XYZ file of C-alpha atoms in Angstrom:
402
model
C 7.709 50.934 2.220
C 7.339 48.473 -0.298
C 3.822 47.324 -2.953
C 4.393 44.555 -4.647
C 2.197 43.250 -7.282
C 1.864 39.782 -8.529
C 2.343 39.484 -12.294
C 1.952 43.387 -12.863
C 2.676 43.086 -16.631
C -0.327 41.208 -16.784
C -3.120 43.241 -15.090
C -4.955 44.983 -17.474
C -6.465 47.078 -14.510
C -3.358 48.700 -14.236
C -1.186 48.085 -17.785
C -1.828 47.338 -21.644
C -0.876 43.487 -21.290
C -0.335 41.493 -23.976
C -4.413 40.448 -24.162
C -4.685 44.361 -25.280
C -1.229 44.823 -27.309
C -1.018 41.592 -29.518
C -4.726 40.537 -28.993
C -6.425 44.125 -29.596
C -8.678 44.016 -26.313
C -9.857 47.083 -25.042
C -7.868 48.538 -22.416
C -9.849 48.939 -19.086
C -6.818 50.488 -16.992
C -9.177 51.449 -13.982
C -6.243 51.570 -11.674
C -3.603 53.017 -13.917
C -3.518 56.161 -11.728
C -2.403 53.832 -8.648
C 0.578 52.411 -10.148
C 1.279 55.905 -11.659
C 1.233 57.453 -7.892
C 3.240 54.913 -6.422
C 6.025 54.563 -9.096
C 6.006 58.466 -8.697
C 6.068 58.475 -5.087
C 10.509 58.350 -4.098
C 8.829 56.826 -0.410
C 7.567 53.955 -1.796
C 9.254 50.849 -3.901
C 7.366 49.105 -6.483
C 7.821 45.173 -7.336
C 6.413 42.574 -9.029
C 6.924 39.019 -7.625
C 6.842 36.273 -11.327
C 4.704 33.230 -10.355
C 4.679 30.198 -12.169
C 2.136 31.752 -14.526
C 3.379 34.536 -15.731
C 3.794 33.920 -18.977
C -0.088 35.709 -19.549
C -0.466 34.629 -22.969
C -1.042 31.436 -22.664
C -2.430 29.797 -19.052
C -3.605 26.606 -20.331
C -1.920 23.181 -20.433
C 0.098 20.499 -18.534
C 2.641 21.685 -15.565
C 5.358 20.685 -18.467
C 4.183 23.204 -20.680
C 3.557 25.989 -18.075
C 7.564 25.632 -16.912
C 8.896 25.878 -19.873
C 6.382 28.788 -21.297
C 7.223 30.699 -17.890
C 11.233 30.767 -19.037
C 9.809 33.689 -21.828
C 7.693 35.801 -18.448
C 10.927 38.124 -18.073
C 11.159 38.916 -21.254
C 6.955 39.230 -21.959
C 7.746 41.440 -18.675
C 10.440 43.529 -19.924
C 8.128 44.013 -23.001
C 5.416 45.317 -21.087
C 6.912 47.314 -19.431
C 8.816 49.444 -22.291
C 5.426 49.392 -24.013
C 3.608 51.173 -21.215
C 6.317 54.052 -20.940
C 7.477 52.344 -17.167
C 11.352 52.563 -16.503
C 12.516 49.080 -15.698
C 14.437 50.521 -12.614
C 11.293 51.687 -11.168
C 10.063 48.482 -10.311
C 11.930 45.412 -8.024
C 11.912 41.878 -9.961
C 10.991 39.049 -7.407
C 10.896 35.508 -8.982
C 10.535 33.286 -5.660
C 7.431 34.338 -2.802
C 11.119 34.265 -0.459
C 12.094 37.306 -1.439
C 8.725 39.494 -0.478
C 9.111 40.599 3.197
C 6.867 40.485 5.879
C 6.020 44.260 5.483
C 5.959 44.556 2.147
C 2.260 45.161 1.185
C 0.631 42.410 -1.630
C -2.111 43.620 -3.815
C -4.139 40.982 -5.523
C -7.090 41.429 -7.937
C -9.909 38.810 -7.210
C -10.475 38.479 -10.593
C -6.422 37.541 -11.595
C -7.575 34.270 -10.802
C -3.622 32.961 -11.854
C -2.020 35.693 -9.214
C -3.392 33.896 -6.320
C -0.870 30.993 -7.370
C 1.001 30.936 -4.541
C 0.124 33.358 -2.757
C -0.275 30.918 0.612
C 3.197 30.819 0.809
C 3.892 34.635 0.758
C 4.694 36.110 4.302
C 3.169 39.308 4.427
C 0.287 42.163 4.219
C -2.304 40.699 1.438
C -4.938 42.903 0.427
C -7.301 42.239 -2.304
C -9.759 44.442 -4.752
C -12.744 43.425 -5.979
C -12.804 45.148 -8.821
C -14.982 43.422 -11.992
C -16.293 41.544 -9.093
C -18.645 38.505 -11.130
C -19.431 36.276 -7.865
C -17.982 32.804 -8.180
C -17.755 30.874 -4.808
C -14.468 28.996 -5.937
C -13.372 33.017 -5.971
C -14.092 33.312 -2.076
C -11.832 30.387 -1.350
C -8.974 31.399 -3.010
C -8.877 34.531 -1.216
C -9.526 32.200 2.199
C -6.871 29.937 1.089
C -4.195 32.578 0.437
C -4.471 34.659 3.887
C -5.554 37.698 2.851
C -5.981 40.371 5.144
C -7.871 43.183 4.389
C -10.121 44.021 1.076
C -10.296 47.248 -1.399
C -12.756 48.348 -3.697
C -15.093 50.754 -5.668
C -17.996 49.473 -3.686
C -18.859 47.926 -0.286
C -20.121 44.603 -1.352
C -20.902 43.710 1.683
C -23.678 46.213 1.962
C -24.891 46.450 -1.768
C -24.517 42.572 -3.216
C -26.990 39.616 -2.245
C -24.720 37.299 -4.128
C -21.477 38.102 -2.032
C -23.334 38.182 1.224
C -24.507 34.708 0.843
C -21.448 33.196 -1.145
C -18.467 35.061 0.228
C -18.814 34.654 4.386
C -15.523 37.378 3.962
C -15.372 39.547 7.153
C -12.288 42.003 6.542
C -11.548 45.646 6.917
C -12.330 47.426 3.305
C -11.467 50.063 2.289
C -14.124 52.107 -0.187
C -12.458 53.859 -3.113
C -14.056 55.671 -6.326
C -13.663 55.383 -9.916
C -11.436 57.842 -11.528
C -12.317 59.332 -14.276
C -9.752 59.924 -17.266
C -8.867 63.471 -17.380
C -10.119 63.809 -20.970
C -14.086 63.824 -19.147
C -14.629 67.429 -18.583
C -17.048 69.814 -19.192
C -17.185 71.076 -23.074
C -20.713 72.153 -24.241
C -22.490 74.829 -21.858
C -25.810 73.184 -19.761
C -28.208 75.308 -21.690
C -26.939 74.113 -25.256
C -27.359 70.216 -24.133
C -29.934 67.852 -25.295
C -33.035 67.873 -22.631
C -32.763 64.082 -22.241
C -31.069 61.242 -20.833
C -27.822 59.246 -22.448
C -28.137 56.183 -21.658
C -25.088 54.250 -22.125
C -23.473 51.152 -20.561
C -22.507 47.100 -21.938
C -24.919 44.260 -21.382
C -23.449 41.263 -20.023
C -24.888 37.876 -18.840
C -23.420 35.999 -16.116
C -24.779 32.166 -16.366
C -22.804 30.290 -13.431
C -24.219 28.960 -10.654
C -24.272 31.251 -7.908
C -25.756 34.543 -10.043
C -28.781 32.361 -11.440
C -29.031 31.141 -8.031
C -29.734 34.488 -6.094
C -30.869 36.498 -9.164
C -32.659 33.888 -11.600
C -32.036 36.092 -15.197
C -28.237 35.638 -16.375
C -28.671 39.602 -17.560
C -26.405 41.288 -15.460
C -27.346 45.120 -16.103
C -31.359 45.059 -16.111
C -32.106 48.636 -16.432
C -29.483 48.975 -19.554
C -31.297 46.081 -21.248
C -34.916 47.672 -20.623
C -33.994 51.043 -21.991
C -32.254 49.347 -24.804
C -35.223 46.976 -25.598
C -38.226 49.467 -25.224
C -37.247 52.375 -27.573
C -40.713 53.140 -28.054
C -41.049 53.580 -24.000
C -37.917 56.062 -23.779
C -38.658 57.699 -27.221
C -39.110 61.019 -26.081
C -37.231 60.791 -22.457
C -33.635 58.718 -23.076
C -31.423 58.038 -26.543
C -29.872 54.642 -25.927
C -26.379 54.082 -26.729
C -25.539 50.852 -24.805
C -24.107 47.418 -26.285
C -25.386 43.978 -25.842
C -22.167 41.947 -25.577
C -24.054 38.945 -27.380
C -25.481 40.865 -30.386
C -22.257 41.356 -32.387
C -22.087 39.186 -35.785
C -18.548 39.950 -36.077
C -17.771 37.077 -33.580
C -17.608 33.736 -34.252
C -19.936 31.753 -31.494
C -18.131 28.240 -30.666
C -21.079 25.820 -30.060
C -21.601 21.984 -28.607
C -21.497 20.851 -32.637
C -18.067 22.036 -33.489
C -15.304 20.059 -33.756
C -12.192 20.539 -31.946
C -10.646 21.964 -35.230
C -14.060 24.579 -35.742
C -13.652 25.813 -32.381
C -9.958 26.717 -32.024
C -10.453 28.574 -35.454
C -13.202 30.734 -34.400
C -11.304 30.865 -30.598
C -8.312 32.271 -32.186
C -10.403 34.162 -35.119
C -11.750 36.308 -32.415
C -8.634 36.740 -30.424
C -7.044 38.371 -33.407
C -10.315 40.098 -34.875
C -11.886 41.247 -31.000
C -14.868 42.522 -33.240
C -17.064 42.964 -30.446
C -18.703 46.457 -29.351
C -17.214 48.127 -32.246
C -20.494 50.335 -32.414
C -19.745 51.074 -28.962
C -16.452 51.937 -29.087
C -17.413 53.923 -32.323
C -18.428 57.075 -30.935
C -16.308 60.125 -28.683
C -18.154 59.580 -24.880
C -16.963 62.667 -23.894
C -18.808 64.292 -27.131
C -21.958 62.104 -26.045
C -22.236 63.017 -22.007
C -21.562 67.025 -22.754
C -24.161 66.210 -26.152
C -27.040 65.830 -23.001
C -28.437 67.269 -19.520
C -28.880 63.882 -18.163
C -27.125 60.770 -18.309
C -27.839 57.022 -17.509
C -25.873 54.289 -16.969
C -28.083 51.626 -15.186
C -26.079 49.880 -12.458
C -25.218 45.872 -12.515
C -28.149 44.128 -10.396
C -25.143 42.825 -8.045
C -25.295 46.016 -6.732
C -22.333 47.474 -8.482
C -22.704 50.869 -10.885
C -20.373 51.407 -14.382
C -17.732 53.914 -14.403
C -19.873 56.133 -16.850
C -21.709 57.800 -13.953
C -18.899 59.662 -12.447
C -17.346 60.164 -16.193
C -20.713 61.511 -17.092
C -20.748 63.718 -14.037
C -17.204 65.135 -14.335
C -18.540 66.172 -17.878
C -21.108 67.795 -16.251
C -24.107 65.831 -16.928
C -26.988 65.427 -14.124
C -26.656 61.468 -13.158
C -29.295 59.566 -12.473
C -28.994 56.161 -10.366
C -30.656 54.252 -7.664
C -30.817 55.780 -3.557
C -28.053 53.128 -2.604
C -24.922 52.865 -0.066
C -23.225 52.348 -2.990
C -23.055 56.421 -3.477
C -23.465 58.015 0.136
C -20.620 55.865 0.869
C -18.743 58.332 -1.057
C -20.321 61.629 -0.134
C -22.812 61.624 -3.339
C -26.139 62.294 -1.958
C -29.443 61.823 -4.146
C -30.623 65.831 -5.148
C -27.804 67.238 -4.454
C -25.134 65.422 -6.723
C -26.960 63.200 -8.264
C -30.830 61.943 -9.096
C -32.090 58.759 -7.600
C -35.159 56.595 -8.730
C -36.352 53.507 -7.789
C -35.129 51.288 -10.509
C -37.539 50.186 -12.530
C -38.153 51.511 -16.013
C -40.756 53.337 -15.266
C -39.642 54.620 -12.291
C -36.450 55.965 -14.712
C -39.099 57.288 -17.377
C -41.272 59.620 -15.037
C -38.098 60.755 -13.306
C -36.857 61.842 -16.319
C -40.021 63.709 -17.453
C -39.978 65.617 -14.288
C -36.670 66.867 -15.210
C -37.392 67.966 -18.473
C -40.143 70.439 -17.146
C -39.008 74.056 -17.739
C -40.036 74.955 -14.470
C -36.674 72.520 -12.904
C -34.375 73.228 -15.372
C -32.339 75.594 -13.200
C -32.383 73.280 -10.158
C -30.993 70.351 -13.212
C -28.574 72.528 -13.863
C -27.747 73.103 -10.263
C -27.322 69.363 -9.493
C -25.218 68.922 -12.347
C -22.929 71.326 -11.349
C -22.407 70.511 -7.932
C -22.094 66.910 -8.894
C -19.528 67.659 -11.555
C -17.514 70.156 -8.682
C -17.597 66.872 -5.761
C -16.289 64.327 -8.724
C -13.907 66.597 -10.082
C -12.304 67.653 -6.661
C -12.644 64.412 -4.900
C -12.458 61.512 -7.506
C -8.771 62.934 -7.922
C -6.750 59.986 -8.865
C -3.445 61.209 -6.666
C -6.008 62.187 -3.597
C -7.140 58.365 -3.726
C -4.143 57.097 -4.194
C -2.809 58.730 -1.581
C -5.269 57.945 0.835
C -5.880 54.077 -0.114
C -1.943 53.285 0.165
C -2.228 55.284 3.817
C -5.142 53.302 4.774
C -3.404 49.688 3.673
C -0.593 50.447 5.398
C -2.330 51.181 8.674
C -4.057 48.023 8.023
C -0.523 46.200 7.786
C 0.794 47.578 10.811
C -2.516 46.848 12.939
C -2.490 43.749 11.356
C 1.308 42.417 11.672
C 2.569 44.405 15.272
């Protein structure tokens, strides 16, 4: 059985590319543990098929350009590679869509908008993941364009997202996986000892194109991070707010309409090499700060779609608090038992956490917190999903291809 990735070395979801090595972006890795099960796994060969924009650190330009940049991919590959501990002979070099097989499995990442490249003329099992899904219709057509096959993610967007269900008319089998938390995210500071509030942590983004404004109206992506964030007054004595607005650091230099083309590739390439946003955020130990409290916050995107803090939170064994959505039961969390659900609204979140700082439900807190921690620890097992998403894709290929 073959995977074979398109571009590997440059999928930060699964590698520090060179965005994170030269560039000093923060490394995301959310699906590290997949590529570290199957290049682990003696059943199952790992490749990586080189399109004609490989060369990740630099995209842009005429077709001229792009050829001869691409001569340097194998040896940005190579790089990669050795950087992130992988033994070259552990993974197949393709460098022509020829050489994947018809039952090889493809796994694309919607947002590797430069993987798709191609990918029409590959003759085989395509799956996709959703992951950092941000909802641009152009996105849906790719995937049409290239033949994919079946979808994977870390939620069913299908049931929790407006914005997909009008803009992506995608019927394909998915298959529902959960985040992993990092091993560090474990349970330190006894219940009893913690803070009797809520951490409230999580970026702010905005998402200005077409389609979001369209089926939302505000560009702010996270609403319930933003009104804890902006009301300190309101959550004084219920939640301690740790998020980051991703437009409120100085350290980056804003291009505007009135810069020249000089101005603006200074301050583009100022910030490449600086990356000084979110260094508050990125400041502080978040294992330290979920084991610090008894409850934890981290307010889902309004596309339906919640941050990986809640199940890091819960493996620490903090009591998580989030919406009653699909989004959870579809992976066996249900709302007072492993986790606490509200209705979404700020004050909604503020009297639900007031109730839980009442002596008299401290030791059903505690309870909740435990039993979430136990279901995340035992079944958010990065070799368990692994296991069972590469099983599931590849009874998806043979359905699909006999």
């Amino acid at each position: 059985m073959r995977i074979v990735f398109v571009n590997l070395h440059s999928s930060w979801m699964l590698v520090k590319n060179s965005a994170v090595l030269i560039f000093k972006n923060s490394a995301a890795l959310k699906h590290k543990y997949i590529l570290d099960y199957l290049l682990d796994n003696p059943e199952i060969e790992v490749a990586t098929l080189l399109n004609d924009r490989a060369f990740s650190i630099y995209t842009h330009g005429g077709k001229l350009l792009q050829k001869f940049l691409n001569l340097f991919a194998p040896i940005e590959y190579r790089w990669i590679l050795k950087k992130n501990g992988i033994d070259r002979n552990k993974v197949t070099l393709l460098k022509s869509a020829k050489e994947v097989r018809k039952d090889d499995i493809v796994m694309l990442y919607n947002l590797l908008s430069d993987s798709f490249r191609g990918a029409d003329k590959i003759d085989a099992f395509k799956v996709v993941s959703f992951l950092h899904f941000h909802g641009n219709a152009a996105d849906a057509q790719r995937i049409k364009d290239a033949g994919v096959q079946a979808v994977f993610n870390e939620v069913n967007l299908s049931k929790s997202c407006d914005l997909f269900k009008k803009y992506y008319p995608i019927d394909l089998p998915w298959t529902i996986i959960p985040f992993i938390p990092q091993p560090r995210f474990k349970p330190i500071k006894p219940f009893a000892q913690r803070k009797n509030k809520a951490f409230s942590v999580g970026t702010i983004t905005y998402k200005t194109h077409r389609e979001f404004i369209d089926v939302y109206g505000d560009p702010c992506d996270q609403p319930i991070r933003k009104a804890v964030k902006d009301n300190p007054e309101f959550f004084k004595d219920t939640a301690d707010c740790y998020s980051s607005d991703y437009n409120e650091d100085d350290t980056v230099k804003v291009v505007t309409q009135k810069d020249n083309a000089i101005v603006a590739f200074y301050k583009k390439v100022y910030n490449r090499l600086h990356n000084g946003r979110q260094k508050k955020y990125f400041s502080f130990d978040m294992v330290e700060k979920f084991n610090e409290y008894k409850m934890h916050v981290v307010g889902e995107e309004i596309l339906g779609i919640p941050g990986i803090g809640y199940v890091e939170g819960m493996a620490c064994g903090s009591a998580y608090i989030g919406i009653d959505s699909p989004v959870y039961r579809d992976l066996g969390l249900i709302p007072g038992i492993h986790y606490i659900a509200y209705d979404g609204t700020k004050e909604g979140l503020r009297s639900t956490i007031e109730h839980w700082q009442r002596p008299e439900n401290q030791e059903e807190l505690e309870k909740i917190a435990a039993t979430g921690c136990s279901f995340v620890r035992e079944n958010f097992n990065g070799e368990k999903v692994a296991h069972n998403l590469i099983a599931a894709l590849k009874n998806g290929r043979n359905n699909g291809c006999c």
